[in-house]
Short mmCIF file of C-alpha atoms in Angstrom, two decimals:
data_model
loop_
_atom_site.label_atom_id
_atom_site.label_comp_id
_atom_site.label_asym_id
_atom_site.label_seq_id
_atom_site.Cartn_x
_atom_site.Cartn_y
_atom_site.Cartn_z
CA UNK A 1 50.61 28.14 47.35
CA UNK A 2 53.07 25.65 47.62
CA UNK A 3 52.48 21.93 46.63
CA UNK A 4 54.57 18.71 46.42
CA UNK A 5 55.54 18.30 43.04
CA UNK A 6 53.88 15.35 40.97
CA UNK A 7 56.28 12.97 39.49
CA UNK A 8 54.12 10.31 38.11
CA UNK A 9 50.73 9.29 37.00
CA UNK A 10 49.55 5.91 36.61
CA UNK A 11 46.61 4.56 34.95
CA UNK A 12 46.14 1.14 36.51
CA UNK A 13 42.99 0.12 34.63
CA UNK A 14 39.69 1.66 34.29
CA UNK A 15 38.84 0.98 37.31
CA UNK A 16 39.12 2.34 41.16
CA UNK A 17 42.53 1.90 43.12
CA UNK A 18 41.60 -0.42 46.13
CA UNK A 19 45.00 -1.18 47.24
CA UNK A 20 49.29 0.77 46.63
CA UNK A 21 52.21 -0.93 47.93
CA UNK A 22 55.54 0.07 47.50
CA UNK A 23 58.12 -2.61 46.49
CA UNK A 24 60.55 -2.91 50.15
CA UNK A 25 63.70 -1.86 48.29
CA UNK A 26 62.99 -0.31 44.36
CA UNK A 27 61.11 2.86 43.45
CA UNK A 28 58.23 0.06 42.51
CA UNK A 29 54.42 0.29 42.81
CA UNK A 30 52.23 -3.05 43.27
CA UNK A 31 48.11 -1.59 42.67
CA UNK A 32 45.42 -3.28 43.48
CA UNK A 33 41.71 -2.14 41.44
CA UNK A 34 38.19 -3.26 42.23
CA UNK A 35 38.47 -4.94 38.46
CA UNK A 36 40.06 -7.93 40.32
CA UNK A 37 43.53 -7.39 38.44
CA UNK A 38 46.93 -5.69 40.20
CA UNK A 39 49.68 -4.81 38.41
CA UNK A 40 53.23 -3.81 38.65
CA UNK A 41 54.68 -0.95 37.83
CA UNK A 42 58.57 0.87 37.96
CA UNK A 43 58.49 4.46 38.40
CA UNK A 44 62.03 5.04 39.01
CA UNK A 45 62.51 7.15 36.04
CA UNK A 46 59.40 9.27 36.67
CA UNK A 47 60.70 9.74 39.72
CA UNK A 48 64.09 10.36 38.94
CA UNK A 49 63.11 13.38 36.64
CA UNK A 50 64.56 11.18 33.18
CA UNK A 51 60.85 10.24 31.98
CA UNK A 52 59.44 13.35 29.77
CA UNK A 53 56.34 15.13 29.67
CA UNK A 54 53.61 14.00 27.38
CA UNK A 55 50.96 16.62 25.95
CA UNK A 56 51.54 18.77 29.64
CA UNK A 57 51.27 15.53 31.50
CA UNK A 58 53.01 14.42 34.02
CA UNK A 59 55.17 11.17 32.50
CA UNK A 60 53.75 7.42 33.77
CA UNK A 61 55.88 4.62 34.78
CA UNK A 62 56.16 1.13 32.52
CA UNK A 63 54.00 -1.34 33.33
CA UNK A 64 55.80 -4.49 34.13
CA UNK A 65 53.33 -6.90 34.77
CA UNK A 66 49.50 -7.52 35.17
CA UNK A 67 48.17 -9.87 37.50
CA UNK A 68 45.38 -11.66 36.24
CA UNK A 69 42.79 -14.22 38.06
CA UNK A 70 40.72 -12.81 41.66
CA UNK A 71 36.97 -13.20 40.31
CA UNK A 72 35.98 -10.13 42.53
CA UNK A 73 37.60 -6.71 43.36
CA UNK A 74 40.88 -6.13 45.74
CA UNK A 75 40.94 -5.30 48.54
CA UNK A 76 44.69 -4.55 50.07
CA UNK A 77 48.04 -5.46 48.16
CA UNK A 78 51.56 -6.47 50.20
CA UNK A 79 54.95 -7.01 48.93
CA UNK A 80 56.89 -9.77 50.41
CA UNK A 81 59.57 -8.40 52.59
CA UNK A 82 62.49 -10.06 50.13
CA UNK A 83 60.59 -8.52 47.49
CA UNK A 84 60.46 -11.01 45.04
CA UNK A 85 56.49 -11.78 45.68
CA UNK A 86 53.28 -9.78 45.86
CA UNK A 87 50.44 -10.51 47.97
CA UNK A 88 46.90 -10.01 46.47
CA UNK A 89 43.58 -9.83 48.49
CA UNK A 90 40.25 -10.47 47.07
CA UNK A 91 36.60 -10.21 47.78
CA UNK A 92 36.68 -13.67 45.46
CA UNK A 93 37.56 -14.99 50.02
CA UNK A 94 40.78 -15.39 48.62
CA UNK A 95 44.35 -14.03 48.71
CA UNK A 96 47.26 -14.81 45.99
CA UNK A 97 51.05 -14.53 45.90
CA UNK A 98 52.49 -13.92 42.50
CA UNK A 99 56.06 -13.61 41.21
CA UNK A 100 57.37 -10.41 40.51
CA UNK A 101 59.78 -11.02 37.51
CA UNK A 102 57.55 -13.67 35.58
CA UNK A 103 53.91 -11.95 36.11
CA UNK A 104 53.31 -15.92 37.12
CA UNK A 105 50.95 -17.09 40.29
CA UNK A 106 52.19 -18.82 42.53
CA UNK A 107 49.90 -19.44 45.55
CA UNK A 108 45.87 -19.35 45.74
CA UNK A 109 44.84 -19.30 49.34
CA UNK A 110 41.42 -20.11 49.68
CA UNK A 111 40.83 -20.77 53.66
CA UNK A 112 38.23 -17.60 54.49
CA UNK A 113 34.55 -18.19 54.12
CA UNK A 114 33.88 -14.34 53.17
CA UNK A 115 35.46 -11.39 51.63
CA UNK A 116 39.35 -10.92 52.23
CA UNK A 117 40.29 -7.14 52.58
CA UNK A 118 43.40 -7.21 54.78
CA UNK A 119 46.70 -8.64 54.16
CA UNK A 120 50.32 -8.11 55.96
CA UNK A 121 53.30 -9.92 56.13
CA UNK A 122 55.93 -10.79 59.54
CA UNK A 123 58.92 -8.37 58.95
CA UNK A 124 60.87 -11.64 58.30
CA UNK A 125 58.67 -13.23 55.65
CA UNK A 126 57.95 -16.12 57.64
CA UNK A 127 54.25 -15.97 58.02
CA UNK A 128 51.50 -14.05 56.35
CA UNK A 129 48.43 -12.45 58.22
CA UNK A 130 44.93 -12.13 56.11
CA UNK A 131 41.60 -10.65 57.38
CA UNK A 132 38.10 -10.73 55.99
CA UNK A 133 34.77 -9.14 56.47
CA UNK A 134 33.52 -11.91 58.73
CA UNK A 135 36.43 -10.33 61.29
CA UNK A 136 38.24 -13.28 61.30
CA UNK A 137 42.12 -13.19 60.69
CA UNK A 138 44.11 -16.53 59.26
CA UNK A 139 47.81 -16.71 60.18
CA UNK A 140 49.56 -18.44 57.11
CA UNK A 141 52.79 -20.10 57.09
CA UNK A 142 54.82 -19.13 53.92
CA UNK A 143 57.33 -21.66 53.95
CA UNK A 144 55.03 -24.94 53.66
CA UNK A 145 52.19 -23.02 52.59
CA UNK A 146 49.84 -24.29 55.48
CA UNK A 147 47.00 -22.69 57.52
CA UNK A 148 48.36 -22.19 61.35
CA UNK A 149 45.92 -20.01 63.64
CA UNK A 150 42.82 -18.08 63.52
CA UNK A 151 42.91 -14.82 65.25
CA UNK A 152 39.14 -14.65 66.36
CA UNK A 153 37.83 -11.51 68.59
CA UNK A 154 36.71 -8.10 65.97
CA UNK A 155 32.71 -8.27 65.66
CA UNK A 156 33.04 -6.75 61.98
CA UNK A 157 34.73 -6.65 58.79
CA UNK A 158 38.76 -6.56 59.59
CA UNK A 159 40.06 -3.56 57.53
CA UNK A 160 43.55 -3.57 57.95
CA UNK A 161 46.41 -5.33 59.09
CA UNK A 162 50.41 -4.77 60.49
CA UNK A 163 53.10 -6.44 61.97
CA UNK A 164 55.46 -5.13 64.44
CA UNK A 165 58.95 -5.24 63.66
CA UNK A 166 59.58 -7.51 66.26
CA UNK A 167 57.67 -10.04 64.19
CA UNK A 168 56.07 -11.52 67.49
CA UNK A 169 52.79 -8.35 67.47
CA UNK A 170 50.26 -8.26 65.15
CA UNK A 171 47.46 -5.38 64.66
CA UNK A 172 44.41 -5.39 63.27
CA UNK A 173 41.56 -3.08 62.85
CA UNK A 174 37.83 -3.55 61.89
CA UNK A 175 34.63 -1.92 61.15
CA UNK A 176 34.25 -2.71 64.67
CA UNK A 177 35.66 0.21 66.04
CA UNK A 178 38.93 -0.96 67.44
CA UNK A 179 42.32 -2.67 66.91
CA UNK A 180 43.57 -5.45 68.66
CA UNK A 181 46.52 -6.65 69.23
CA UNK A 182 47.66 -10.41 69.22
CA UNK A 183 50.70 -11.97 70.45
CA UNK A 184 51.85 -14.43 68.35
CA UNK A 185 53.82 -16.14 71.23
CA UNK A 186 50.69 -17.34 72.88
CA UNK A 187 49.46 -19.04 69.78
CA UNK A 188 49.17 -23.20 70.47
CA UNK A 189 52.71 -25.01 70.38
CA UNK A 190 51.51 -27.10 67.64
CA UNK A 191 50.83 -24.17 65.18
CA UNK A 192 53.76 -21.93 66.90
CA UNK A 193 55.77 -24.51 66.21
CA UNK A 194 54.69 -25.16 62.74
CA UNK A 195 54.82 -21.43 61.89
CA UNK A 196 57.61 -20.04 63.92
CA UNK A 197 57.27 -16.38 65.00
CA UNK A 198 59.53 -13.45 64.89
CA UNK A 199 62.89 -13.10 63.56
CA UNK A 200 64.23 -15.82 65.99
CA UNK A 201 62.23 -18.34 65.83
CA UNK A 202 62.62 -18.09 61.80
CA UNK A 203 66.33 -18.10 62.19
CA UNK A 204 66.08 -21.41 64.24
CA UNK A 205 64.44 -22.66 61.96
CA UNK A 206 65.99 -20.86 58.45
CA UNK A 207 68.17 -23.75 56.77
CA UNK A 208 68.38 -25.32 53.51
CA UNK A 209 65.05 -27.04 51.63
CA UNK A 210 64.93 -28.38 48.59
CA UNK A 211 67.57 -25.69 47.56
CA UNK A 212 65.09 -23.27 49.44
CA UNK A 213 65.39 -20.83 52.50
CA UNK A 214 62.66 -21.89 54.69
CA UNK A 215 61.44 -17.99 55.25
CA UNK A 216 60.78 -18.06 51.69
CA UNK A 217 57.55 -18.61 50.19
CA UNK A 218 57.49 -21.81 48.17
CA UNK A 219 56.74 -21.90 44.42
CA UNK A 220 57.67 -23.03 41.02
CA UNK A 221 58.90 -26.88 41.15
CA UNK A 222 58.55 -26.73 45.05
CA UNK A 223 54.98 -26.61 45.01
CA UNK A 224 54.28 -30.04 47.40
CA UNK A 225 51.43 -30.41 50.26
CA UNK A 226 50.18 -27.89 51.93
CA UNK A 227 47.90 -28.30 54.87
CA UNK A 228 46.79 -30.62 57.42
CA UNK A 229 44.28 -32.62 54.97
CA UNK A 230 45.43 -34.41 52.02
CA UNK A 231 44.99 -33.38 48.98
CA UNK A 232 42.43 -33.98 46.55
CA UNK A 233 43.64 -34.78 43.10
CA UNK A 234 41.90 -32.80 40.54
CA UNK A 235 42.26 -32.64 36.54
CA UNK A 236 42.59 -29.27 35.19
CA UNK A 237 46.47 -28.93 36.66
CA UNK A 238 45.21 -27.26 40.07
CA UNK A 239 46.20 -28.82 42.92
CA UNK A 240 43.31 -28.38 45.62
CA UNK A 241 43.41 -29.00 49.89
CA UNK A 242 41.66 -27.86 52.40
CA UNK A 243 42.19 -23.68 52.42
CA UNK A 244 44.83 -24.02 49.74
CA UNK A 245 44.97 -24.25 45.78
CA UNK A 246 48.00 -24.21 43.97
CA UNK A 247 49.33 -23.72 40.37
CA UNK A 248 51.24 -26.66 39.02
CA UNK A 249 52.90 -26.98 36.01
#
């Protein structure tokens, strides 16, 4: 009988695949493992039909990058909607943004008390959605990096996670039987306000920062506060707040 025809194979790590996304715009696979890595791979010449056979074997793409440092497996992986970022999320209760073309991390989220499985970001980039197995799911802002709602109603583990295009609907489903949707709209004016939902809202509030769009997540140099709470200074070149760790040079 007829099959699709396999293009690619790729050996991640010796581990199980927890978590595939593909890259919004390139034939490129982010792949999440229950080792705690992800890595980054371009398949566009397997794909393409220019990669050859090895031994009988279908050809594997090049590895581009491996993301080092969850402490537990993955659960779900996410590219940014620009692309440029991945999204990791951990049973370690946290999830991690890293840069595409350096390998390099950028953001270490640690706000959830318990295992994070589900991660999804607003068509727009402008905020981030996570879920854990405590069924509660954080609303992130990805422009200052801050914690802006809790999303509080599944009974179980939250599984999985998806924004409608509109950017203003977000569904979730759990190990509670059901999805549920939330409408970002009704969120409190303080934290709507701080986030700003849909495409909209985002381009009210898109403008210049520090040589920065505002719908982009922040990173690199413009690593600066990022929650409610002050920091606390730490040695060791981590900056640590309340739900939030960061890399700094």
């Amino acid at each position: 009988a007829e099959t699709c025809e396999q293009k690619c194979v790729l050996k991640a790590s010796g581990d199980r695949a927890t978590g595939l996304a593909w890259h919004p715009r390139q034939l490129t696979v982010a792949v999440g493992t229950a080792d705690g890595n992800a890595t980054l791979w371009d398949v566009a010449a397997a794909c393409s039909g220019d990669a050859m056979e090895t031994d009988g074997k279908a050809p594997a793409g090049t590895l581009l990058h491996t993301f080092r440092g969850h402490r537990a497996r993955l659960g779900n992986v996410e590219f940014h909607p620009h692309g440029s970022h991945v999204a990791t999320a951990s049973f370690d209760h946290t999830w991690r943004l890293w840069d595409c073309s350096t390998g390099q991390e950028l953001l270490l989220q640690d706000g959830h008390a318990h295992e994070v499985y589900a991660i999804a970001f607003q068509p727009d980039g402008a905020l981030v959605a996570t879920g854990d197995f405590a069924g509660v799911v954080h609303l992130w802002d990805c422009r200052s990096g801050k914690a802006v709602h809790a999303c509080m109603g599944h009974g179980k583990k939250v599984l999985a996670a998806d924004f409608n295009v509109d950017g203003f609907h977000l569904a979730t489903g759990g190990d509670d039987h059901t999805v549920r949707i939330w409408d970002l709209r009704r969120m409190p004016a303080g934290e709507t306000a701080a986030a700003g939902c849909g495409a909209a809202a985002a381009d009210e509030h898109r403008g210049e920062h520090d040589g920065q769009r505002q719908d982009e997540p922040i990173h690199g140099r413009q690593r600066r506060h990022a929650h409610r709470h002050e920091d606390r200074r730490h040695g060791g070149g981590v900056r640590r707040g309340r739900g939030l760790r960061r890399r700094v040079p």
